[in-house]
PDB file of N, CA and C in Angstrom:
ATOM      1  N   MET E   1      17.913  47.894 -17.664  1.00 53.00           N
ATOM      2  CA  MET E   1      17.426  46.546 -17.469  1.00 53.00           C
ATOM      3  C   MET E   1      18.480  45.507 -17.859  1.00 53.00           C
ATOM      4  N   SER E   2      19.236  45.778 -18.904  1.00 56.00           N
ATOM      5  CA  SER E   2      20.259  44.831 -19.334  1.00 56.00           C
ATOM      6  C   SER E   2      21.382  44.719 -18.311  1.00 56.00           C
ATOM      7  N   PHE E   3      21.493  45.697 -17.460  1.00 57.00           N
ATOM      8  CA  PHE E   3      22.507  45.673 -16.424  1.00 57.00           C
ATOM      9  C   PHE E   3      22.277  44.497 -15.459  1.00 57.00           C
ATOM     10  N   PHE E   4      21.013  44.270 -15.083  1.00 57.00           N
ATOM     11  CA  PHE E   4      20.679  43.190 -14.158  1.00 57.00           C
ATOM     12  C   PHE E   4      20.811  41.820 -14.818  1.00 57.00           C
ATOM     13  N   ILE E   5      20.479  41.750 -16.059  1.00 60.00           N
ATOM     14  CA  ILE E   5      20.564  40.469 -16.759  1.00 60.00           C
ATOM     15  C   ILE E   5      22.015  40.028 -16.881  1.00 60.00           C
ATOM     16  N   SER E   6      22.903  40.962 -17.173  1.00 55.00           N
ATOM     17  CA  SER E   6      24.307  40.587 -17.309  1.00 55.00           C
ATOM     18  C   SER E   6      24.884  40.137 -15.969  1.00 55.00           C
ATOM     19  N   GLN E   7      24.439  40.717 -14.866  1.00 56.00           N
ATOM     20  CA  GLN E   7      24.912  40.277 -13.558  1.00 56.00           C
ATOM     21  C   GLN E   7      24.441  38.864 -13.255  1.00 56.00           C
ATOM     22  N   ALA E   8      23.197  38.570 -13.557  1.00 54.00           N
ATOM     23  CA  ALA E   8      22.669  37.234 -13.307  1.00 54.00           C
ATOM     24  C   ALA E   8      23.386  36.210 -14.172  1.00 54.00           C
ATOM     25  N   HIS E   9      23.663  36.554 -15.397  1.00 55.00           N
ATOM     26  CA  HIS E   9      24.370  35.652 -16.299  1.00 55.00           C
ATOM     27  C   HIS E   9      25.802  35.431 -15.820  1.00 55.00           C
ATOM     28  N   ALA E  10      26.410  36.464 -15.348  1.00 53.00           N
ATOM     29  CA  ALA E  10      27.777  36.353 -14.852  1.00 53.00           C
ATOM     30  C   ALA E  10      27.824  35.508 -13.583  1.00 53.00           C
ATOM     31  N   ALA E  11      26.826  35.633 -12.726  1.00 54.00           N
ATOM     32  CA  ALA E  11      26.788  34.845 -11.489  1.00 54.00           C
ATOM     33  C   ALA E  11      26.591  33.375 -11.798  1.00 54.00           C
ATOM     34  N   ALA E  12      25.828  33.088 -12.812  1.00 53.00           N
ATOM     35  CA  ALA E  12      25.590  31.690 -13.177  1.00 53.00           C
ATOM     36  C   ALA E  12      26.841  31.061 -13.762  1.00 53.00           C
ATOM     37  N   GLU E  13      27.628  31.834 -14.475  1.00 54.00           N
ATOM     38  CA  GLU E  13      28.842  31.289 -15.075  1.00 54.00           C
ATOM     39  C   GLU E  13      29.901  30.996 -14.020  1.00 54.00           C
ATOM     40  N   GLY E  14      29.982  31.831 -12.990  1.00 52.00           N
ATOM     41  CA  GLY E  14      31.011  31.670 -11.983  1.00 52.00           C
ATOM     42  C   GLY E  14      30.654  30.632 -10.929  1.00 52.00           C
ATOM     43  N   ALA E  15      29.376  30.238 -10.832  1.00 50.00           N
ATOM     44  CA  ALA E  15      28.950  29.290  -9.798  1.00 50.00           C
ATOM     45  C   ALA E  15      29.416  27.882 -10.164  1.00 50.00           C
ATOM     46  N   PRO E  16      29.889  27.137  -9.208  1.00 54.00           N
ATOM     47  CA  PRO E  16      30.307  25.763  -9.516  1.00 54.00           C
ATOM     48  C   PRO E  16      29.100  24.892  -9.856  1.00 54.00           C
ATOM     49  N   GLU E  17      29.268  24.044 -10.823  1.00 57.00           N
ATOM     50  CA  GLU E  17      28.180  23.160 -11.234  1.00 57.00           C
ATOM     51  C   GLU E  17      28.122  21.960 -10.304  1.00 57.00           C
ATOM     52  N   GLN E  18      26.911  21.557  -9.987  1.00 60.00           N
ATOM     53  CA  GLN E  18      26.741  20.365  -9.167  1.00 60.00           C
ATOM     54  C   GLN E  18      26.732  19.167 -10.082  1.00 60.00           C
ATOM     55  N   GLY E  19      27.462  18.159  -9.706  1.00 65.00           N
ATOM     56  CA  GLY E  19      27.567  16.983 -10.554  1.00 65.00           C
ATOM     57  C   GLY E  19      26.354  16.085 -10.430  1.00 65.00           C
ATOM     58  N   GLY E  20      26.368  15.012 -11.185  1.00 75.00           N
ATOM     59  CA  GLY E  20      25.279  14.053 -11.169  1.00 75.00           C
ATOM     60  C   GLY E  20      25.264  13.210  -9.905  1.00 75.00           C
ATOM     61  N   PHE E  21      26.372  13.245  -9.163  1.00 84.00           N
ATOM     62  CA  PHE E  21      26.452  12.444  -7.936  1.00 84.00           C
ATOM     63  C   PHE E  21      25.428  12.889  -6.907  1.00 84.00           C
ATOM     64  N   SER E  22      25.215  14.188  -6.762  1.00 87.00           N
ATOM     65  CA  SER E  22      24.232  14.666  -5.777  1.00 87.00           C
ATOM     66  C   SER E  22      22.822  14.266  -6.191  1.00 87.00           C
ATOM     67  N   PHE E  23      22.545  14.270  -7.491  1.00 88.00           N
ATOM     68  CA  PHE E  23      21.226  13.839  -7.966  1.00 88.00           C
ATOM     69  C   PHE E  23      21.010  12.357  -7.695  1.00 88.00           C
ATOM     70  N   ILE E  24      22.016  11.541  -7.947  1.00 91.00           N
ATOM     71  CA  ILE E  24      21.898  10.103  -7.696  1.00 91.00           C
ATOM     72  C   ILE E  24      21.723   9.842  -6.207  1.00 91.00           C
ATOM     73  N   PHE E  25      22.480  10.562  -5.387  1.00 92.00           N
ATOM     74  CA  PHE E  25      22.351  10.422  -3.937  1.00 92.00           C
ATOM     75  C   PHE E  25      20.937  10.775  -3.472  1.00 92.00           C
ATOM     76  N   MET E  26      20.377  11.851  -4.008  1.00 92.00           N
ATOM     77  CA  MET E  26      19.019  12.271  -3.661  1.00 92.00           C
ATOM     78  C   MET E  26      17.995  11.206  -4.092  1.00 92.00           C
ATOM     79  N   MET E  27      18.179  10.611  -5.254  1.00 94.00           N
ATOM     80  CA  MET E  27      17.256   9.585  -5.733  1.00 94.00           C
ATOM     81  C   MET E  27      17.337   8.320  -4.875  1.00 94.00           C
ATOM     82  N   VAL E  28      18.527   7.958  -4.418  1.00 94.00           N
ATOM     83  CA  VAL E  28      18.686   6.796  -3.544  1.00 94.00           C
ATOM     84  C   VAL E  28      17.978   7.041  -2.213  1.00 94.00           C
ATOM     85  N   ILE E  29      18.132   8.231  -1.666  1.00 95.00           N
ATOM     86  CA  ILE E  29      17.445   8.587  -0.417  1.00 95.00           C
ATOM     87  C   ILE E  29      15.933   8.532  -0.619  1.00 95.00           C
ATOM     88  N   PHE E  30      15.449   9.069  -1.723  1.00 95.00           N
ATOM     89  CA  PHE E  30      14.013   9.046  -2.023  1.00 95.00           C
ATOM     90  C   PHE E  30      13.507   7.615  -2.169  1.00 95.00           C
ATOM     91  N   ALA E  31      14.259   6.763  -2.840  1.00 96.00           N
ATOM     92  CA  ALA E  31      13.854   5.359  -2.999  1.00 96.00           C
ATOM     93  C   ALA E  31      13.824   4.654  -1.652  1.00 96.00           C
ATOM     94  N   GLY E  32      14.764   4.948  -0.777  1.00 95.00           N
ATOM     95  CA  GLY E  32      14.769   4.350   0.561  1.00 95.00           C
ATOM     96  C   GLY E  32      13.554   4.767   1.368  1.00 95.00           C
ATOM     97  N   ILE E  33      13.219   6.041   1.318  1.00 96.00           N
ATOM     98  CA  ILE E  33      12.021   6.521   2.018  1.00 96.00           C
ATOM     99  C   ILE E  33      10.777   5.857   1.457  1.00 96.00           C
ATOM    100  N   PHE E  34      10.673   5.776   0.143  1.00 95.00           N
ATOM    101  CA  PHE E  34       9.525   5.126  -0.492  1.00 95.00           C
ATOM    102  C   PHE E  34       9.399   3.674  -0.041  1.00 95.00           C
ATOM    103  N   TYR E  35      10.521   2.953  -0.004  1.00 95.00           N
ATOM    104  CA  TYR E  35      10.491   1.540   0.366  1.00 95.00           C
ATOM    105  C   TYR E  35      10.042   1.351   1.810  1.00 95.00           C
ATOM    106  N   PHE E  36      10.643   2.091   2.740  1.00 94.00           N
ATOM    107  CA  PHE E  36      10.360   1.873   4.148  1.00 94.00           C
ATOM    108  C   PHE E  36       9.044   2.476   4.623  1.00 94.00           C
ATOM    109  N   MET E  37       8.520   3.472   3.933  1.00 95.00           N
ATOM    110  CA  MET E  37       7.291   4.108   4.403  1.00 95.00           C
ATOM    111  C   MET E  37       6.048   3.698   3.624  1.00 95.00           C
ATOM    112  N   ILE E  38       6.204   3.190   2.411  1.00 94.00           N
ATOM    113  CA  ILE E  38       5.040   2.855   1.606  1.00 94.00           C
ATOM    114  C   ILE E  38       5.007   1.377   1.242  1.00 94.00           C
ATOM    115  N   TYR E  39       6.033   0.886   0.576  1.00 95.00           N
ATOM    116  CA  TYR E  39       5.997  -0.476   0.040  1.00 95.00           C
ATOM    117  C   TYR E  39       6.034  -1.548   1.125  1.00 95.00           C
ATOM    118  N   ARG E  40       6.972  -1.452   2.039  1.00 96.00           N
ATOM    119  CA  ARG E  40       7.152  -2.495   3.057  1.00 96.00           C
ATOM    120  C   ARG E  40       5.928  -2.667   3.967  1.00 96.00           C
ATOM    121  N   PRO E  41       5.317  -1.588   4.519  1.00 95.00           N
ATOM    122  CA  PRO E  41       4.122  -1.785   5.349  1.00 95.00           C
ATOM    123  C   PRO E  41       2.950  -2.375   4.566  1.00 95.00           C
ATOM    124  N   GLN E  42       2.791  -1.956   3.316  1.00 95.00           N
ATOM    125  CA  GLN E  42       1.689  -2.492   2.514  1.00 95.00           C
ATOM    126  C   GLN E  42       1.902  -3.967   2.212  1.00 95.00           C
ATOM    127  N   ALA E  43       3.120  -4.373   1.921  1.00 95.00           N
ATOM    128  CA  ALA E  43       3.413  -5.782   1.663  1.00 95.00           C
ATOM    129  C   ALA E  43       3.157  -6.622   2.918  1.00 95.00           C
ATOM    130  N   ARG E  44       3.481  -6.087   4.088  1.00 96.00           N
ATOM    131  CA  ARG E  44       3.228  -6.802   5.346  1.00 96.00           C
ATOM    132  C   ARG E  44       1.732  -6.975   5.583  1.00 96.00           C
ATOM    133  N   ARG E  45       0.941  -5.912   5.340  1.00 93.00           N
ATOM    134  CA  ARG E  45      -0.517  -6.017   5.500  1.00 93.00           C
ATOM    135  C   ARG E  45      -1.108  -7.034   4.531  1.00 93.00           C
ATOM    136  N   THR E  46      -0.627  -7.047   3.315  1.00 92.00           N
ATOM    137  CA  THR E  46      -1.116  -8.006   2.317  1.00 92.00           C
ATOM    138  C   THR E  46      -0.794  -9.427   2.739  1.00 92.00           C
ATOM    139  N   LYS E  47       0.389  -9.665   3.250  1.00 95.00           N
ATOM    140  CA  LYS E  47       0.791 -11.001   3.707  1.00 95.00           C
ATOM    141  C   LYS E  47      -0.059 -11.455   4.893  1.00 95.00           C
ATOM    142  N   GLU E  48      -0.328 -10.552   5.846  1.00 93.00           N
ATOM    143  CA  GLU E  48      -1.162 -10.895   6.994  1.00 93.00           C
ATOM    144  C   GLU E  48      -2.588 -11.215   6.566  1.00 93.00           C
ATOM    145  N   HIS E  49      -3.140 -10.458   5.626  1.00 89.00           N
ATOM    146  CA  HIS E  49      -4.510 -10.706   5.164  1.00 89.00           C
ATOM    147  C   HIS E  49      -4.597 -12.028   4.417  1.00 89.00           C
ATOM    148  N   LYS E  50      -3.570 -12.361   3.650  1.00 90.00           N
ATOM    149  CA  LYS E  50      -3.555 -13.633   2.924  1.00 90.00           C
ATOM    150  C   LYS E  50      -3.517 -14.808   3.895  1.00 90.00           C
ATOM    151  N   SER E  51      -2.714 -14.702   4.954  1.00 91.00           N
ATOM    152  CA  SER E  51      -2.669 -15.790   5.944  1.00 91.00           C
ATOM    153  C   SER E  51      -3.982 -15.887   6.706  1.00 91.00           C
ATOM    154  N   LEU E  52      -4.657 -14.759   6.931  1.00 88.00           N
ATOM    155  CA  LEU E  52      -5.975 -14.770   7.570  1.00 88.00           C
ATOM    156  C   LEU E  52      -6.985 -15.511   6.709  1.00 88.00           C
ATOM    157  N   MET E  53      -6.951 -15.281   5.409  1.00 86.00           N
ATOM    158  CA  MET E  53      -7.902 -15.923   4.497  1.00 86.00           C
ATOM    159  C   MET E  53      -7.692 -17.427   4.442  1.00 86.00           C
ATOM    160  N   GLU E  54      -6.419 -17.852   4.521  1.00 86.00           N
ATOM    161  CA  GLU E  54      -6.132 -19.285   4.475  1.00 86.00           C
ATOM    162  C   GLU E  54      -6.489 -19.988   5.774  1.00 86.00           C
ATOM    163  N   SER E  55      -6.496 -19.268   6.892  1.00 87.00           N
ATOM    164  CA  SER E  55      -6.752 -19.895   8.186  1.00 87.00           C
ATOM    165  C   SER E  55      -8.232 -19.956   8.560  1.00 87.00           C
ATOM    166  N   MET E  56      -9.102 -19.331   7.773  1.00 89.00           N
ATOM    167  CA  MET E  56     -10.530 -19.343   8.096  1.00 89.00           C
ATOM    168  C   MET E  56     -11.119 -20.736   7.923  1.00 89.00           C
ATOM    169  N   GLY E  57     -12.064 -21.045   8.799  1.00 89.00           N
ATOM    170  CA  GLY E  57     -12.736 -22.329   8.709  1.00 89.00           C
ATOM    171  C   GLY E  57     -14.195 -22.201   9.090  1.00 89.00           C
ATOM    172  N   LYS E  58     -14.935 -23.269   8.867  1.00 92.00           N
ATOM    173  CA  LYS E  58     -16.354 -23.289   9.194  1.00 92.00           C
ATOM    174  C   LYS E  58     -16.518 -23.134  10.704  1.00 92.00           C
ATOM    175  N   GLY E  59     -17.436 -22.262  11.096  1.00 91.00           N
ATOM    176  CA  GLY E  59     -17.702 -22.027  12.505  1.00 91.00           C
ATOM    177  C   GLY E  59     -16.963 -20.839  13.090  1.00 91.00           C
ATOM    178  N   ASP E  60     -16.020 -20.262  12.354  1.00 92.00           N
ATOM    179  CA  ASP E  60     -15.302 -19.084  12.847  1.00 92.00           C
ATOM    180  C   ASP E  60     -16.219 -17.872  12.831  1.00 92.00           C
ATOM    181  N   GLU E  61     -16.056 -17.018  13.826  1.00 94.00           N
ATOM    182  CA  GLU E  61     -16.804 -15.766  13.874  1.00 94.00           C
ATOM    183  C   GLU E  61     -15.935 -14.683  13.252  1.00 94.00           C
ATOM    184  N   VAL E  62     -16.517 -13.948  12.300  1.00 94.00           N
ATOM    185  CA  VAL E  62     -15.740 -13.001  11.508  1.00 94.00           C
ATOM    186  C   VAL E  62     -16.377 -11.621  11.490  1.00 94.00           C
ATOM    187  N   LEU E  63     -15.545 -10.637  11.179  1.00 94.00           N
ATOM    188  CA  LEU E  63     -15.971  -9.259  10.989  1.00 94.00           C
ATOM    189  C   LEU E  63     -15.693  -8.897   9.539  1.00 94.00           C
ATOM    190  N   THR E  64     -16.691  -8.373   8.837  1.00 93.00           N
ATOM    191  CA  THR E  64     -16.501  -7.985   7.442  1.00 93.00           C
ATOM    192  C   THR E  64     -16.032  -6.537   7.370  1.00 93.00           C
ATOM    193  N   SER E  65     -15.544  -6.142   6.215  1.00 93.00           N
ATOM    194  CA  SER E  65     -15.098  -4.762   6.030  1.00 93.00           C
ATOM    195  C   SER E  65     -16.277  -3.790   6.068  1.00 93.00           C
ATOM    196  N   GLY E  66     -17.498  -4.281   5.884  1.00 92.00           N
ATOM    197  CA  GLY E  66     -18.692  -3.445   5.975  1.00 92.00           C
ATOM    198  C   GLY E  66     -19.213  -3.307   7.392  1.00 92.00           C
ATOM    199  N   GLY E  67     -18.616  -4.035   8.342  1.00 93.00           N
ATOM    200  CA  GLY E  67     -19.022  -3.914   9.735  1.00 93.00           C
ATOM    201  C   GLY E  67     -19.970  -4.998  10.210  1.00 93.00           C
ATOM    202  N   LEU E  68     -20.268  -5.985   9.386  1.00 93.00           N
ATOM    203  CA  LEU E  68     -21.154  -7.072   9.790  1.00 93.00           C
ATOM    204  C   LEU E  68     -20.373  -8.134  10.557  1.00 93.00           C
ATOM    205  N   ILE E  69     -21.010  -8.684  11.586  1.00 94.00           N
ATOM    206  CA  ILE E  69     -20.395  -9.748  12.369  1.00 94.00           C
ATOM    207  C   ILE E  69     -21.255 -10.987  12.214  1.00 94.00           C
ATOM    208  N   GLY E  70     -20.608 -12.117  11.923  1.00 94.00           N
ATOM    209  CA  GLY E  70     -21.360 -13.354  11.754  1.00 94.00           C
ATOM    210  C   GLY E  70     -20.468 -14.569  11.876  1.00 94.00           C
ATOM    211  N   ARG E  71     -21.098 -15.722  11.700  1.00 95.00           N
ATOM    212  CA  ARG E  71     -20.405 -17.009  11.796  1.00 95.00           C
ATOM    213  C   ARG E  71     -20.364 -17.647  10.409  1.00 95.00           C
ATOM    214  N   ILE E  72     -19.216 -18.202  10.040  1.00 94.00           N
ATOM    215  CA  ILE E  72     -19.071 -18.837   8.732  1.00 94.00           C
ATOM    216  C   ILE E  72     -19.841 -20.150   8.732  1.00 94.00           C
ATOM    217  N   VAL E  73     -20.717 -20.287   7.729  1.00 94.00           N
ATOM    218  CA  VAL E  73     -21.518 -21.494   7.583  1.00 94.00           C
ATOM    219  C   VAL E  73     -20.932 -22.401   6.509  1.00 94.00           C
ATOM    220  N   LYS E  74     -20.474 -21.791   5.416  1.00 93.00           N
ATOM    221  CA  LYS E  74     -19.975 -22.574   4.291  1.00 93.00           C
ATOM    222  C   LYS E  74     -18.873 -21.785   3.583  1.00 93.00           C
ATOM    223  N   ILE E  75     -17.816 -22.503   3.209  1.00 92.00           N
ATOM    224  CA  ILE E  75     -16.731 -21.902   2.443  1.00 92.00           C
ATOM    225  C   ILE E  75     -16.652 -22.599   1.096  1.00 92.00           C
ATOM    226  N   SER E  76     -16.771 -21.828   0.028  1.00 88.00           N
ATOM    227  CA  SER E  76     -16.673 -22.372  -1.314  1.00 88.00           C
ATOM    228  C   SER E  76     -15.238 -22.201  -1.794  1.00 88.00           C
ATOM    229  N   ALA E  77     -14.533 -23.295  -1.975  1.00 76.00           N
ATOM    230  CA  ALA E  77     -13.112 -23.248  -2.339  1.00 76.00           C
ATOM    231  C   ALA E  77     -12.901 -22.870  -3.799  1.00 76.00           C
ATOM    232  N   GLU E  78     -13.851 -23.205  -4.658  1.00 82.00           N
ATOM    233  CA  GLU E  78     -13.620 -22.995  -6.087  1.00 82.00           C
ATOM    234  C   GLU E  78     -13.754 -21.544  -6.528  1.00 82.00           C
ATOM    235  N   ASN E  79     -14.620 -20.756  -5.887  1.00 82.00           N
ATOM    236  CA  ASN E  79     -14.783 -19.374  -6.336  1.00 82.00           C
ATOM    237  C   ASN E  79     -14.580 -18.354  -5.215  1.00 82.00           C
ATOM    238  N   ASP E  80     -13.991 -18.756  -4.106  1.00 86.00           N
ATOM    239  CA  ASP E  80     -13.611 -17.860  -3.007  1.00 86.00           C
ATOM    240  C   ASP E  80     -14.773 -17.077  -2.411  1.00 86.00           C
ATOM    241  N   TYR E  81     -15.921 -17.699  -2.297  1.00 92.00           N
ATOM    242  CA  TYR E  81     -17.057 -17.074  -1.627  1.00 92.00           C
ATOM    243  C   TYR E  81     -17.316 -17.776  -0.308  1.00 92.00           C
ATOM    244  N   VAL E  82     -17.886 -17.033   0.639  1.00 94.00           N
ATOM    245  CA  VAL E  82     -18.166 -17.537   1.966  1.00 94.00           C
ATOM    246  C   VAL E  82     -19.619 -17.205   2.294  1.00 94.00           C
ATOM    247  N   GLN E  83     -20.309 -18.149   2.946  1.00 94.00           N
ATOM    248  CA  GLN E  83     -21.649 -17.859   3.454  1.00 94.00           C
ATOM    249  C   GLN E  83     -21.537 -17.606   4.943  1.00 94.00           C
ATOM    250  N   ILE E  84     -22.075 -16.471   5.359  1.00 95.00           N
ATOM    251  CA  ILE E  84     -22.004 -16.057   6.758  1.00 95.00           C
ATOM    252  C   ILE E  84     -23.412 -15.955   7.327  1.00 95.00           C
ATOM    253  N   GLU E  85     -23.592 -16.546   8.506  1.00 94.00           N
ATOM    254  CA  GLU E  85     -24.871 -16.489   9.209  1.00 94.00           C
ATOM    255  C   GLU E  85     -24.822 -15.321  10.188  1.00 94.00           C
ATOM    256  N   LEU E  86     -25.656 -14.308   9.944  1.00 92.00           N
ATOM    257  CA  LEU E  86     -25.703 -13.154  10.829  1.00 92.00           C
ATOM    258  C   LEU E  86     -26.528 -13.457  12.073  1.00 92.00           C
ATOM    259  N   ASN E  87     -27.656 -14.131  11.890  1.00 89.00           N
ATOM    260  CA  ASN E  87     -28.474 -14.670  12.982  1.00 89.00           C
ATOM    261  C   ASN E  87     -29.183 -15.907  12.430  1.00 89.00           C
ATOM    262  N   GLU E  88     -30.152 -16.445  13.146  1.00 89.00           N
ATOM    263  CA  GLU E  88     -30.790 -17.688  12.700  1.00 89.00           C
ATOM    264  C   GLU E  88     -31.514 -17.543  11.364  1.00 89.00           C
ATOM    265  N   ASN E  89     -31.971 -16.337  11.032  1.00 93.00           N
ATOM    266  CA  ASN E  89     -32.787 -16.134   9.839  1.00 93.00           C
ATOM    267  C   ASN E  89     -32.025 -15.559   8.650  1.00 93.00           C
ATOM    268  N   ASN E  90     -30.862 -14.996   8.879  1.00 94.00           N
ATOM    269  CA  ASN E  90     -30.148 -14.297   7.804  1.00 94.00           C
ATOM    270  C   ASN E  90     -28.811 -14.950   7.505  1.00 94.00           C
ATOM    271  N   VAL E  91     -28.676 -15.373   6.250  1.00 95.00           N
ATOM    272  CA  VAL E  91     -27.406 -15.911   5.763  1.00 95.00           C
ATOM    273  C   VAL E  91     -27.047 -15.110   4.515  1.00 95.00           C
ATOM    274  N   ILE E  92     -25.823 -14.603   4.471  1.00 95.00           N
ATOM    275  CA  ILE E  92     -25.380 -13.821   3.318  1.00 95.00           C
ATOM    276  C   ILE E  92     -24.154 -14.488   2.693  1.00 95.00           C
ATOM    277  N   SER E  93     -23.960 -14.223   1.414  1.00 94.00           N
ATOM    278  CA  SER E  93     -22.767 -14.692   0.709  1.00 94.00           C
ATOM    279  C   SER E  93     -21.915 -13.483   0.360  1.00 94.00           C
ATOM    280  N   LEU E  94     -20.630 -13.619   0.585  1.00 93.00           N
ATOM    281  CA  LEU E  94     -19.731 -12.558   0.193  1.00 93.00           C
ATOM    282  C   LEU E  94     -18.370 -13.131  -0.136  1.00 93.00           C
ATOM    283  N   LYS E  95     -17.582 -12.340  -0.809  1.00 92.00           N
ATOM    284  CA  LYS E  95     -16.251 -12.760  -1.222  1.00 92.00           C
ATOM    285  C   LYS E  95     -15.321 -12.775  -0.008  1.00 92.00           C
ATOM    286  N   LYS E  96     -14.406 -13.737   0.014  1.00 90.00           N
ATOM    287  CA  LYS E  96     -13.469 -13.881   1.134  1.00 90.00           C
ATOM    288  C   LYS E  96     -12.647 -12.625   1.373  1.00 90.00           C
ATOM    289  N   ASP E  97     -12.365 -11.886   0.322  1.00 89.00           N
ATOM    290  CA  ASP E  97     -11.526 -10.694   0.433  1.00 89.00           C
ATOM    291  C   ASP E  97     -12.125  -9.640   1.361  1.00 89.00           C
ATOM    292  N   PHE E  98     -13.435  -9.661   1.554  1.00 92.00           N
ATOM    293  CA  PHE E  98     -14.097  -8.639   2.347  1.00 92.00           C
ATOM    294  C   PHE E  98     -14.176  -8.984   3.828  1.00 92.00           C
ATOM    295  N   ILE E  99     -13.569 -10.078   4.242  1.00 92.00           N
ATOM    296  CA  ILE E  99     -13.487 -10.404   5.659  1.00 92.00           C
ATOM    297  C   ILE E  99     -12.228  -9.746   6.197  1.00 92.00           C
ATOM    298  N   SER E 100     -12.404  -8.902   7.207  1.00 92.00           N
ATOM    299  CA  SER E 100     -11.266  -8.141   7.711  1.00 92.00           C
ATOM    300  C   SER E 100     -10.648  -8.737   8.966  1.00 92.00           C
ATOM    301  N   ALA E 101     -11.395  -9.530   9.741  1.00 91.00           N
ATOM    302  CA  ALA E 101     -10.830 -10.093  10.970  1.00 91.00           C
ATOM    303  C   ALA E 101     -11.593 -11.338  11.385  1.00 91.00           C
ATOM    304  N   VAL E 102     -10.872 -12.259  12.009  1.00 92.00           N
ATOM    305  CA  VAL E 102     -11.491 -13.421  12.643  1.00 92.00           C
ATOM    306  C   VAL E 102     -11.564 -13.097  14.126  1.00 92.00           C
ATOM    307  N   LEU E 103     -12.781 -13.138  14.679  1.00 92.00           N
ATOM    308  CA  LEU E 103     -13.004 -12.754  16.062  1.00 92.00           C
ATOM    309  C   LEU E 103     -12.851 -13.941  17.001  1.00 92.00           C
ATOM    310  N   PRO E 104     -12.618 -13.705  18.271  1.00 91.00           N
ATOM    311  CA  PRO E 104     -12.535 -14.815  19.240  1.00 91.00           C
ATOM    312  C   PRO E 104     -13.894 -15.498  19.383  1.00 91.00           C
ATOM    313  N   LYS E 105     -13.857 -16.775  19.736  1.00 90.00           N
ATOM    314  CA  LYS E 105     -15.095 -17.538  19.929  1.00 90.00           C
ATOM    315  C   LYS E 105     -15.913 -16.896  21.042  1.00 90.00           C
ATOM    316  N   GLY E 106     -17.231 -16.856  20.842  1.00 87.00           N
ATOM    317  CA  GLY E 106     -18.139 -16.296  21.844  1.00 87.00           C
ATOM    318  C   GLY E 106     -18.428 -14.833  21.673  1.00 87.00           C
ATOM    319  N   THR E 107     -17.896 -14.214  20.632  1.00 86.00           N
ATOM    320  CA  THR E 107     -18.143 -12.795  20.415  1.00 86.00           C
ATOM    321  C   THR E 107     -19.603 -12.533  20.081  1.00 86.00           C
ATOM    322  N   LEU E 108     -20.209 -13.396  19.292  1.00 86.00           N
ATOM    323  CA  LEU E 108     -21.615 -13.198  18.904  1.00 86.00           C
ATOM    324  C   LEU E 108     -22.541 -13.306  20.106  1.00 86.00           C
ATOM    325  N   LYS E 109     -22.235 -14.191  21.049  1.00 86.00           N
ATOM    326  CA  LYS E 109     -23.083 -14.334  22.229  1.00 86.00           C
ATOM    327  C   LYS E 109     -22.957 -13.148  23.165  1.00 86.00           C
ATOM    328  N   SER E 110     -21.799 -12.520  23.182  1.00 86.00           N
ATOM    329  CA  SER E 110     -21.597 -11.385  24.093  1.00 86.00           C
ATOM    330  C   SER E 110     -22.218 -10.095  23.583  1.00 86.00           C
ATOM    331  N   ILE E 111     -22.571 -10.046  22.308  1.00 80.00           N
ATOM    332  CA  ILE E 111     -23.159  -8.811  21.736  1.00 80.00           C
ATOM    333  C   ILE E 111     -24.632  -8.774  21.987  1.00 80.00           C
TER     334      ILE E 111
END
């Protein structure tokens, strides 16, 4: 058994050592992949959603993240809540963050 161990030890001693440069190169490649595949797309989505929230106004037809479609009746600027009219009898309040899209005018009539 000691015969195999000495061969493995001898092979490790004769093998050239890899420097820290290859490790740094690998980390730079990994950071680049992380930036372009994870961070950058998420930052773009966040920026688009923020501009959507700022552009909303009374009378806009919106789609919520829960799948509800309605018309904005009132926007509360101080606490970021919106009242949405689903039909003539139902008005709900929800946080602006849960609005996922502003729909084209006339969407409610076509449904």
